[in-house]
XYZ file of C-alpha atoms in Angstrom:
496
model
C 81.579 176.302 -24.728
C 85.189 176.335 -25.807
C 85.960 175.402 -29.735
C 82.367 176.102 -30.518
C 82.344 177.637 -34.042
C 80.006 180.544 -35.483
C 78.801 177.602 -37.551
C 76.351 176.340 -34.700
C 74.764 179.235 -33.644
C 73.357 180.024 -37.315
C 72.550 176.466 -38.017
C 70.823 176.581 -34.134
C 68.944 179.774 -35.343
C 68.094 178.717 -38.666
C 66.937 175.149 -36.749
C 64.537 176.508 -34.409
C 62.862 179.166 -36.981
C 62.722 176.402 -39.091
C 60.811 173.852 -36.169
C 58.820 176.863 -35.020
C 57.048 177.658 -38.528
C 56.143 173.989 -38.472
C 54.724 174.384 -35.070
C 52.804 177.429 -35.256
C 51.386 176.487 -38.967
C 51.850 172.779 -39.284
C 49.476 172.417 -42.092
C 50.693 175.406 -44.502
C 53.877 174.259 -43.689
C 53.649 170.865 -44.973
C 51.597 172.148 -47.943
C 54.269 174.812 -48.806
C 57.042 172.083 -48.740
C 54.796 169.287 -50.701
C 54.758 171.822 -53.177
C 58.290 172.912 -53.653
C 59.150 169.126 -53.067
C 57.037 168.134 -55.952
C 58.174 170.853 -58.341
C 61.611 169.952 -57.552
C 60.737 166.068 -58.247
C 58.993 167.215 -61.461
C 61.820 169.765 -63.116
C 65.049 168.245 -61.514
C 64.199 164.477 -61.378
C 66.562 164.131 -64.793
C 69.587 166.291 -62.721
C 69.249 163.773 -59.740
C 68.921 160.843 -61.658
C 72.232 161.927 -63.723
C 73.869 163.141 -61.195
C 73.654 159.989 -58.585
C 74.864 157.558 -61.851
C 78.061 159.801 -62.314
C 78.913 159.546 -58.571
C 78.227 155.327 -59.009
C 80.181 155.387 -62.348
C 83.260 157.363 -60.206
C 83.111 155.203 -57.574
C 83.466 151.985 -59.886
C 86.151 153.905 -61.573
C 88.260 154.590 -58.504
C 88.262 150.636 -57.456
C 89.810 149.850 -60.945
C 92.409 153.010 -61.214
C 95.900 153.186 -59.905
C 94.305 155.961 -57.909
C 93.208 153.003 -55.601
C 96.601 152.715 -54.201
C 96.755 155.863 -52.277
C 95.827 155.904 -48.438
C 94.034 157.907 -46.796
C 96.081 159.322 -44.381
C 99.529 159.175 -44.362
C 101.434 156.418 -45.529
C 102.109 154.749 -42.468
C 98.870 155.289 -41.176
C 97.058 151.963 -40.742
C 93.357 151.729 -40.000
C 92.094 152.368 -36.341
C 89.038 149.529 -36.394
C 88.771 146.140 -37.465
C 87.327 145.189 -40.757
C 84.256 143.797 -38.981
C 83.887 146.482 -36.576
C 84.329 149.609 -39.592
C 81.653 147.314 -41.719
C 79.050 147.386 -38.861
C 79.567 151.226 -38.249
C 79.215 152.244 -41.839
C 76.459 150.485 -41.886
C 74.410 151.263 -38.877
C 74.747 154.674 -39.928
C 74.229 154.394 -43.161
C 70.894 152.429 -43.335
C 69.738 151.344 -39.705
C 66.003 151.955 -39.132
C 65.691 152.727 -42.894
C 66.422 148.219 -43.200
C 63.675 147.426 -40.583
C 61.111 149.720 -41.625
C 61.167 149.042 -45.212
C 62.502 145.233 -45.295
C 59.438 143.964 -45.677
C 56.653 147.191 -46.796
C 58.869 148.389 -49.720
C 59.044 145.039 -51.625
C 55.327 144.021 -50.653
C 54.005 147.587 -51.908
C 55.946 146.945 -55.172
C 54.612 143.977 -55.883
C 50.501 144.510 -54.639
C 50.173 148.009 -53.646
C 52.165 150.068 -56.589
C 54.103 147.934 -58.963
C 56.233 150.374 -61.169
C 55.131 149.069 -64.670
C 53.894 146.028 -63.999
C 50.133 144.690 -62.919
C 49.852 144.487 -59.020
C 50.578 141.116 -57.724
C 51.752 139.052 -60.752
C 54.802 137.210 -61.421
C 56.251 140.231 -62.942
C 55.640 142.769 -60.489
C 56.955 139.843 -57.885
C 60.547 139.871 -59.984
C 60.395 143.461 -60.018
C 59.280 144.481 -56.937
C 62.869 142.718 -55.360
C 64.954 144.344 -58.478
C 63.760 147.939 -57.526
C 64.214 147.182 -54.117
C 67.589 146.108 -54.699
C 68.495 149.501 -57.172
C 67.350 151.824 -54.607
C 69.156 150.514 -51.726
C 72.235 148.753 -53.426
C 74.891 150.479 -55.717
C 73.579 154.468 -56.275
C 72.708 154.638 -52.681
C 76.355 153.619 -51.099
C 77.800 155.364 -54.077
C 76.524 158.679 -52.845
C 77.465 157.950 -49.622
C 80.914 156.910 -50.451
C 81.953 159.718 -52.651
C 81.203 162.202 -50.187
C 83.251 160.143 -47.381
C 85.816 159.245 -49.622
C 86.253 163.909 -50.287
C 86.269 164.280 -46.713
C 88.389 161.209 -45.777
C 91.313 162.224 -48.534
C 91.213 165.989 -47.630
C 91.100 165.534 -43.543
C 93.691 162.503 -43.596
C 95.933 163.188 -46.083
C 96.118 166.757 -46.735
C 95.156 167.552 -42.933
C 92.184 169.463 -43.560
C 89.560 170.208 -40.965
C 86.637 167.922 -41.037
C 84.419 169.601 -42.652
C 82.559 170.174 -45.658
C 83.785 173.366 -47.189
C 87.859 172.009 -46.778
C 86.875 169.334 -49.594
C 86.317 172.640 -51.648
C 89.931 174.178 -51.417
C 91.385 173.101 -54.125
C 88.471 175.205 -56.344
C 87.559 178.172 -53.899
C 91.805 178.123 -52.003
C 91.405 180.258 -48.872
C 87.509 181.851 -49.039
C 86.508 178.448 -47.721
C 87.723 179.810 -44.701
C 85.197 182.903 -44.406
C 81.791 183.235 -45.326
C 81.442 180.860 -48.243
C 82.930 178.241 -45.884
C 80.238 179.113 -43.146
C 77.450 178.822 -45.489
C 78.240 175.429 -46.612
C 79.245 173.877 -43.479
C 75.794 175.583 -42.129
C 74.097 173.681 -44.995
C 75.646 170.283 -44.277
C 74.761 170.519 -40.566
C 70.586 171.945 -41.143
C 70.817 168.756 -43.429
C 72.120 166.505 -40.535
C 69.805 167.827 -38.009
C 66.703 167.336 -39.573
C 67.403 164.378 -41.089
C 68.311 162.350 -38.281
C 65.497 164.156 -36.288
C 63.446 162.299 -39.086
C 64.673 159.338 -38.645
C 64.373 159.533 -35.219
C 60.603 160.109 -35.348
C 59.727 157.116 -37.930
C 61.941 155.552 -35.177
C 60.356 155.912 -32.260
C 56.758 155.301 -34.356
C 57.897 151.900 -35.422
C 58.772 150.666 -32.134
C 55.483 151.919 -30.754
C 54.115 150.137 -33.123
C 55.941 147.201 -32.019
C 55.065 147.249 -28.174
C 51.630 147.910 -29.317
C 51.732 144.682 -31.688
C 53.523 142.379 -28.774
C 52.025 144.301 -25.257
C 49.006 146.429 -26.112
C 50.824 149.639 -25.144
C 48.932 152.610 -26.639
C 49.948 153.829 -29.782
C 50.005 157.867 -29.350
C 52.397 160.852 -28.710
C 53.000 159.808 -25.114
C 54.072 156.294 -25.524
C 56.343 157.963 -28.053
C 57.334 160.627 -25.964
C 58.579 157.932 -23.585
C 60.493 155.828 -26.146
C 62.348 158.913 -27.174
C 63.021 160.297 -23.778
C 64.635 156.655 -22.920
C 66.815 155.940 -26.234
C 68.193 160.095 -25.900
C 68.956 159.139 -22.616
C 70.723 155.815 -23.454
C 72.563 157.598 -26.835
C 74.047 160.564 -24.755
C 75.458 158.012 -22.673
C 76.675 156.262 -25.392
C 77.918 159.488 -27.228
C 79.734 160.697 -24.086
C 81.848 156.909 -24.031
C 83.269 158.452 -26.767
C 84.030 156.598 -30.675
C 86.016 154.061 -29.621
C 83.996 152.391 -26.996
C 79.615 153.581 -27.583
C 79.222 153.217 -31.272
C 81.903 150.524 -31.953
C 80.090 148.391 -29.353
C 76.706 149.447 -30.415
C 77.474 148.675 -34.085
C 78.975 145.683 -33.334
C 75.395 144.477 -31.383
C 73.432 145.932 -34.244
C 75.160 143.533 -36.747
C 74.910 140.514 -34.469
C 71.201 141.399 -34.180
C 70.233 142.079 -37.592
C 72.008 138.563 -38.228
C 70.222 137.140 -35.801
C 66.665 138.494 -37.009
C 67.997 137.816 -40.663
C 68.974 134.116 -39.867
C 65.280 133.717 -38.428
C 63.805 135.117 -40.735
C 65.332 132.654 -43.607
C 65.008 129.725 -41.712
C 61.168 130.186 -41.013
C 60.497 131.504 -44.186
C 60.181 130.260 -47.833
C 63.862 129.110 -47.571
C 64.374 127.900 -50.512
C 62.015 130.539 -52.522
C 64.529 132.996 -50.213
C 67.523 132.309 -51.790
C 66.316 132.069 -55.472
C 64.976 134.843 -55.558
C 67.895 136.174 -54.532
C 70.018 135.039 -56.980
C 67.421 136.018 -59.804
C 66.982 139.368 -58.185
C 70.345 140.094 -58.368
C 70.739 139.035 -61.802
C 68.203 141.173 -63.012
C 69.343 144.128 -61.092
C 72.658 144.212 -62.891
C 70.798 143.276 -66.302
C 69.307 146.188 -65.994
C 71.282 148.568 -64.251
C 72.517 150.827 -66.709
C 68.814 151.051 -68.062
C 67.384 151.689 -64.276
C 69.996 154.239 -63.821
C 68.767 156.847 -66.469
C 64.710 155.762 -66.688
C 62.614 158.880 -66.074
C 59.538 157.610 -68.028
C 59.075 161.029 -69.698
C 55.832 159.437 -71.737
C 54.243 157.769 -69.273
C 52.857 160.166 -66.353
C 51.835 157.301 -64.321
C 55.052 155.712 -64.361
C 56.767 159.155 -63.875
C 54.585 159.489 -61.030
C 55.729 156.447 -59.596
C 59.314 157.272 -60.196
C 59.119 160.778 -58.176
C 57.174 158.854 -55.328
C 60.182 156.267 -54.806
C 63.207 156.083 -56.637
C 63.611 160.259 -57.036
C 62.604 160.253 -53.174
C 65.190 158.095 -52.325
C 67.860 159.723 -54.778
C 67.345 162.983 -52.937
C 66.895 161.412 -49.238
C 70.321 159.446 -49.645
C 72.113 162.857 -51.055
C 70.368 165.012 -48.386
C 71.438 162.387 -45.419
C 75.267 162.576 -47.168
C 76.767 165.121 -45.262
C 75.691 163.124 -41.788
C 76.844 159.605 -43.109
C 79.791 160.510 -45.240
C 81.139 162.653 -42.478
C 80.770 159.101 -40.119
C 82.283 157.072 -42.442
C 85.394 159.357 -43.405
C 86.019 159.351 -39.567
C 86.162 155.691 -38.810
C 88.402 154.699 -42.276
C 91.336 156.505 -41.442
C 94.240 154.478 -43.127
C 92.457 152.589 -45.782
C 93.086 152.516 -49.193
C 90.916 154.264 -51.795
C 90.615 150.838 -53.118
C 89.833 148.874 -49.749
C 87.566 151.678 -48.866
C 85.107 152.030 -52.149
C 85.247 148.241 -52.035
C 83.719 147.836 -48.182
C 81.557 150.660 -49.086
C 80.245 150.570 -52.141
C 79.850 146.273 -52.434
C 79.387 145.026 -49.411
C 76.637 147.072 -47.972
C 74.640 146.319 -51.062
C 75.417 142.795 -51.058
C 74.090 142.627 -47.596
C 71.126 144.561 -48.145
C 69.704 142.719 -50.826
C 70.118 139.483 -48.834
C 68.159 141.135 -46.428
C 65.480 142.444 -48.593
C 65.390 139.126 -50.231
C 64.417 137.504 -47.032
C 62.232 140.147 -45.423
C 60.230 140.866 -49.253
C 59.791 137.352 -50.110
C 58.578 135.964 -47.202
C 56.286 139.228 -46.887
C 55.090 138.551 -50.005
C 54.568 134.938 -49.537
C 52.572 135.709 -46.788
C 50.027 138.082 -48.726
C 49.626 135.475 -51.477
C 48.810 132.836 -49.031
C 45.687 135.025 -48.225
C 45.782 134.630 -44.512
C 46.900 137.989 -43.558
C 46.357 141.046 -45.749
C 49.831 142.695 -45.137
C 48.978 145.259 -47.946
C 46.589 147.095 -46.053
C 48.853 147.363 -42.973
C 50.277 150.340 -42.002
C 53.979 150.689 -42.542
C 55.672 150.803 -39.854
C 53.044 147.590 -38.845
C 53.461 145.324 -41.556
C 56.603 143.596 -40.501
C 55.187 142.893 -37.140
C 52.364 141.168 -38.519
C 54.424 139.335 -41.082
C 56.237 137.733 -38.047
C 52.478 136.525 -36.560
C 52.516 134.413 -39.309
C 55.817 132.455 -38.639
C 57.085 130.122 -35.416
C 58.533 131.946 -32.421
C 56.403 135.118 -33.738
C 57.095 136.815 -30.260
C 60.532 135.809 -29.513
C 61.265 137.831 -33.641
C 59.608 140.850 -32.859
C 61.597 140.719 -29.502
C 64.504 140.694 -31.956
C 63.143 142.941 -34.229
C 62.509 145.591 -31.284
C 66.041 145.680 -29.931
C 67.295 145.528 -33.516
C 65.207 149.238 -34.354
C 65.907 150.553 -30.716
C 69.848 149.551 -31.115
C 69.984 151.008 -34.585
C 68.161 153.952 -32.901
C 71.094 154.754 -30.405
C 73.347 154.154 -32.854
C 72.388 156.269 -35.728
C 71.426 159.315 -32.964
C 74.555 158.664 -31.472
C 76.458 159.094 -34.219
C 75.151 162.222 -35.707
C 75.832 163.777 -32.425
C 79.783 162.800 -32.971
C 78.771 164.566 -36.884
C 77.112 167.273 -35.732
C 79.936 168.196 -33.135
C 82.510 167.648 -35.480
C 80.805 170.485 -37.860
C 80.558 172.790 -35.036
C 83.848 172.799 -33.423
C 86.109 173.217 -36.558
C 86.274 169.744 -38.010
C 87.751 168.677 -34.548
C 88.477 164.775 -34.719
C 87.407 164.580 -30.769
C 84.234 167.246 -30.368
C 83.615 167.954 -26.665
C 81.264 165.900 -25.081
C 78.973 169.513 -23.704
C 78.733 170.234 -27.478
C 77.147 166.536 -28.222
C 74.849 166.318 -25.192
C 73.800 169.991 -26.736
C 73.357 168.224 -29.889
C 71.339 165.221 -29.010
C 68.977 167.086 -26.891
C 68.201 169.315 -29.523
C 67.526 166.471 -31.737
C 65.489 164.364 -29.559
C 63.513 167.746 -29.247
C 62.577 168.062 -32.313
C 61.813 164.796 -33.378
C 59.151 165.612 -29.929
C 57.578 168.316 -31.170
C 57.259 167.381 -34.338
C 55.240 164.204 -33.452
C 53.104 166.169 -31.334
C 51.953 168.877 -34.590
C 51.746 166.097 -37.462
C 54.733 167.463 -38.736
C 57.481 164.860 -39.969
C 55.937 164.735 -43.317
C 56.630 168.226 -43.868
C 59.900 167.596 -41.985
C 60.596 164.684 -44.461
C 60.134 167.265 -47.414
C 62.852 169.606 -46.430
C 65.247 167.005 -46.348
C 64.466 166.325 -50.075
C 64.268 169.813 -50.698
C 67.748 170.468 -49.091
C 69.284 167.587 -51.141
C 68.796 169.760 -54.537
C 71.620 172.623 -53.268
C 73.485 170.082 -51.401
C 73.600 167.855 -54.799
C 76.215 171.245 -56.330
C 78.297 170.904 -53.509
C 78.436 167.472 -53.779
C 79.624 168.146 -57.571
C 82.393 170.517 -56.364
C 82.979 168.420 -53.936
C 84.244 165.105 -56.849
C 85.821 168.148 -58.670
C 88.100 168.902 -55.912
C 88.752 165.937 -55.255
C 89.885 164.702 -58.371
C 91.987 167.895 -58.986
C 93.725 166.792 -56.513
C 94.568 163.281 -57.410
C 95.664 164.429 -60.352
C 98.548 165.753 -58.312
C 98.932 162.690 -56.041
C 98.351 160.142 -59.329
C 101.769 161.673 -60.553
C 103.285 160.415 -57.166
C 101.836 156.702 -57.309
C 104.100 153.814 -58.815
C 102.668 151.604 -61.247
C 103.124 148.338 -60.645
């Protein structure tokens, strides 16, 4: 293939050496990366928790500073997508599955499963089962997300850089980001990309097993899995080859109005009122405590610590590890925004939405296991929102909603890594050739395949958190570079 760089046949080598040691040794592999994973979580959980608060701190910073004012892009350039249609992409690649999967098991296991500090299933863990919730997936998470868009949105737009990871470093490494130290990185970014979204993939095509099962009594197994897979790669290459402008604008565009849809159900058959109080409390007590969330790391209370490595360390690493896929997205669709306008739609809205979501799905999952009818606790992830819904009106015609919701969000996230990944691998082209995505996506779906078939996503899951801890110093450079070269452009911007 033409304007195929060296950078995807190491990452494709690295890739299958990778999936094959998890094949042929599925069990020491897992056990080798649990360990490593938890070492990392043990001795660097301080680094990641400092390190994700700087980039929210920045990003706060940036919507307040004259630095706002500059566009990324030229200074005629005006923004190719609507404001709707740019919020639903960033989005649907930002969270997707991640919002159906854990809407309703993450604040339910908070509050009766595994509170953080609190007793299980008490008023207290009920408040802060929704103000974790709300921390991990509101401010840090889009923050991490943003800043690494933001690098590769300034340097491709407005100093015409490639699209890729290693131009953000220029301005500290000049020209050797053009030979080997260049390759490395950009090999980095894209192993991260790969197995991440082959990940998400798998948990994807799991839930919506789990779903069919729930609603149809299909068989819950490798094969109906295989099948699900098969059918969404099939649908997301189509999609993919449509090209930006047409497959993921649309598809974004139906996730939102589905995830509305399910959302506007959801509160309506729910503890309405209960819904949007505890909402407004939640949110009050996540920015109470914010600053104190930010830096906890428990360091006298192992059972506390431990809980902190399990979930809010996890999901520090897993949001810095997915950066290089997302942020690459996002840079790509907000060509001719303003630093402002675009840490603004990133940074608040997305969190704003998803703790109205979480505040629906948690409380009325909650709700549901105090009422003592149906033991959600016990359920298996991926399950428990399914079975929530058995307990509301029009249970069938939801998880109808709920299936298309997880299979759209599917496409679309899958889709859109294979834009990423082709994008790494052909130079930081703005259009990668559609060969080099089909390439990509099959080799995606294929390892989200095999790794259902060995037991292996777990172990899968811990290289992604294991990859986030180098990724996290490039990510460093990367708000370095950047703001060595705003300096330079801040000299250049009128005050008002």
């Amino acid at each position: 293939m033409k304007k195929v760089s060296i950078t995807f046949y190491i990452t494709l080598a690295a890739v299958l050496l990778a999936v094959g040691y998890g094949v042929i040794a599925p069990i020491h592999f897992e056990e080798i990366t649990s360990t490593i994973k938890n070492f990392i979580s043990d001795s660097f959980g301080w680094y990641y928790l400092l390190t994700v608060s700087m980039l929210f701190f920045v990003s706060v910073f940036l919507i307040f500073s004259p630095i706002g004012r500059i566009r990324l892009g030229k200074e005629k350039d005006r923004p190719q997508f609507s404001m709707i249609s740019w919020l639903a992409m960033l989005f649907s690649a930002g969270m997707g599955i991640g919002l159906v999967f854990y809407g309703a098991a993450e604040p339910l296991s908070h509050y009766a499963v595994d509170p953080a500090t609190t007793a299980p299933e008490t008023k207290a863990s009920y408040k802060e089962a929704m103000r974790e919730t709300f921390f991990h997936w509101g401010f840090h998470a889009w923050s991490v997300y943003g800043m690494t868009a933001l690098a590769l949105a300034y340097f491709q737009f407005r100093k015409g850089q490639p699209g890729l990871i290693s131009a953000t470093l220029r301005p500290i490494f000049g020209d050797r980001v053009d030979g080997p130290l260049g390759t490395i990185i950009d090999v980095f970014a894209i192993f991260a990309t790969v197995f991440g979204v082959a990940t998400s993939l798998g948990f994807g095509a799991v839930q919506i097993n789990a779903g069919l099962n729930y609603l149809f009594d299909i068989p819950i197994g490798f094969w109906s899995q295989f099948v699900i897979i098969s059918v969404v790669t099939v649908l997301f290459l189509i999609s993919a080859w449509s090209g930006l402008g047409k497959g993921i604008k649309i598809l974004s565009n139906a996730n939102m109005f589905l995830a509305l849809a399910l959302l506007i159900f959801i509160i309506a058959l729910g503890p309405t009122l209960l819904i949007f109080n505890m909402f407004t409390d939640s949110i009050g007590g996540y920015l109470e405590n914010l600053i104190r969330l930010s830096f906890r790391t428990a360091p006298l209370t192992p059972e506390n610590r431990s809980w902190l490595n399990s979930w809010t360390l996890f999901y520090w690493a897993w949001w810095m590890a997915w950066s290089p896929f997302v942020g690459m997205f996002i840079a790509r669709v907000s060509k001719g925004r303003t630093i402002r306008e675009f840490m603004i739609g990133v940074l608040v809205v997305p969190t704003v939405l998803s703790a109205i979501w979480f505040a629906a799905f948690g409380t009325t999952a909650i709700e549901t296991q105090r009422a003592g009818v149906i033991d959600l606790a016990s359920s298996a992830t991926e399950l428990t929102i399914f079975e929530m819904f058995s307990g509301l009106p029009w249970s069938f015609v939801i998880s109808m909603i709920a299936i298309l919701l997880i299979i759209s969000f599917f496409i679309t996230s899958a889709d859109s890594a294979t834009f990423v990944l082709g994008m790494q691998s052909s130079y930081g082209s703005l259009t990668p050739p559609n060969n080099l995505k089909i390439v990509w996506g099959v080799i995606q779906s294929s390892i989200a395949i095999i790794l259902l078939y060995v037991g292996g996503l777990g172990a899968l899951q811990n290289v992604i958190i294991i990859a986030a801890l180098p990724f996290s110093v490039i990510l460093i450079m990367m708000i370095v570079s950047l703001f060595k070269s705003l300096k330079e452009e801040r000299k250049r911007v009128k005050r008002p």
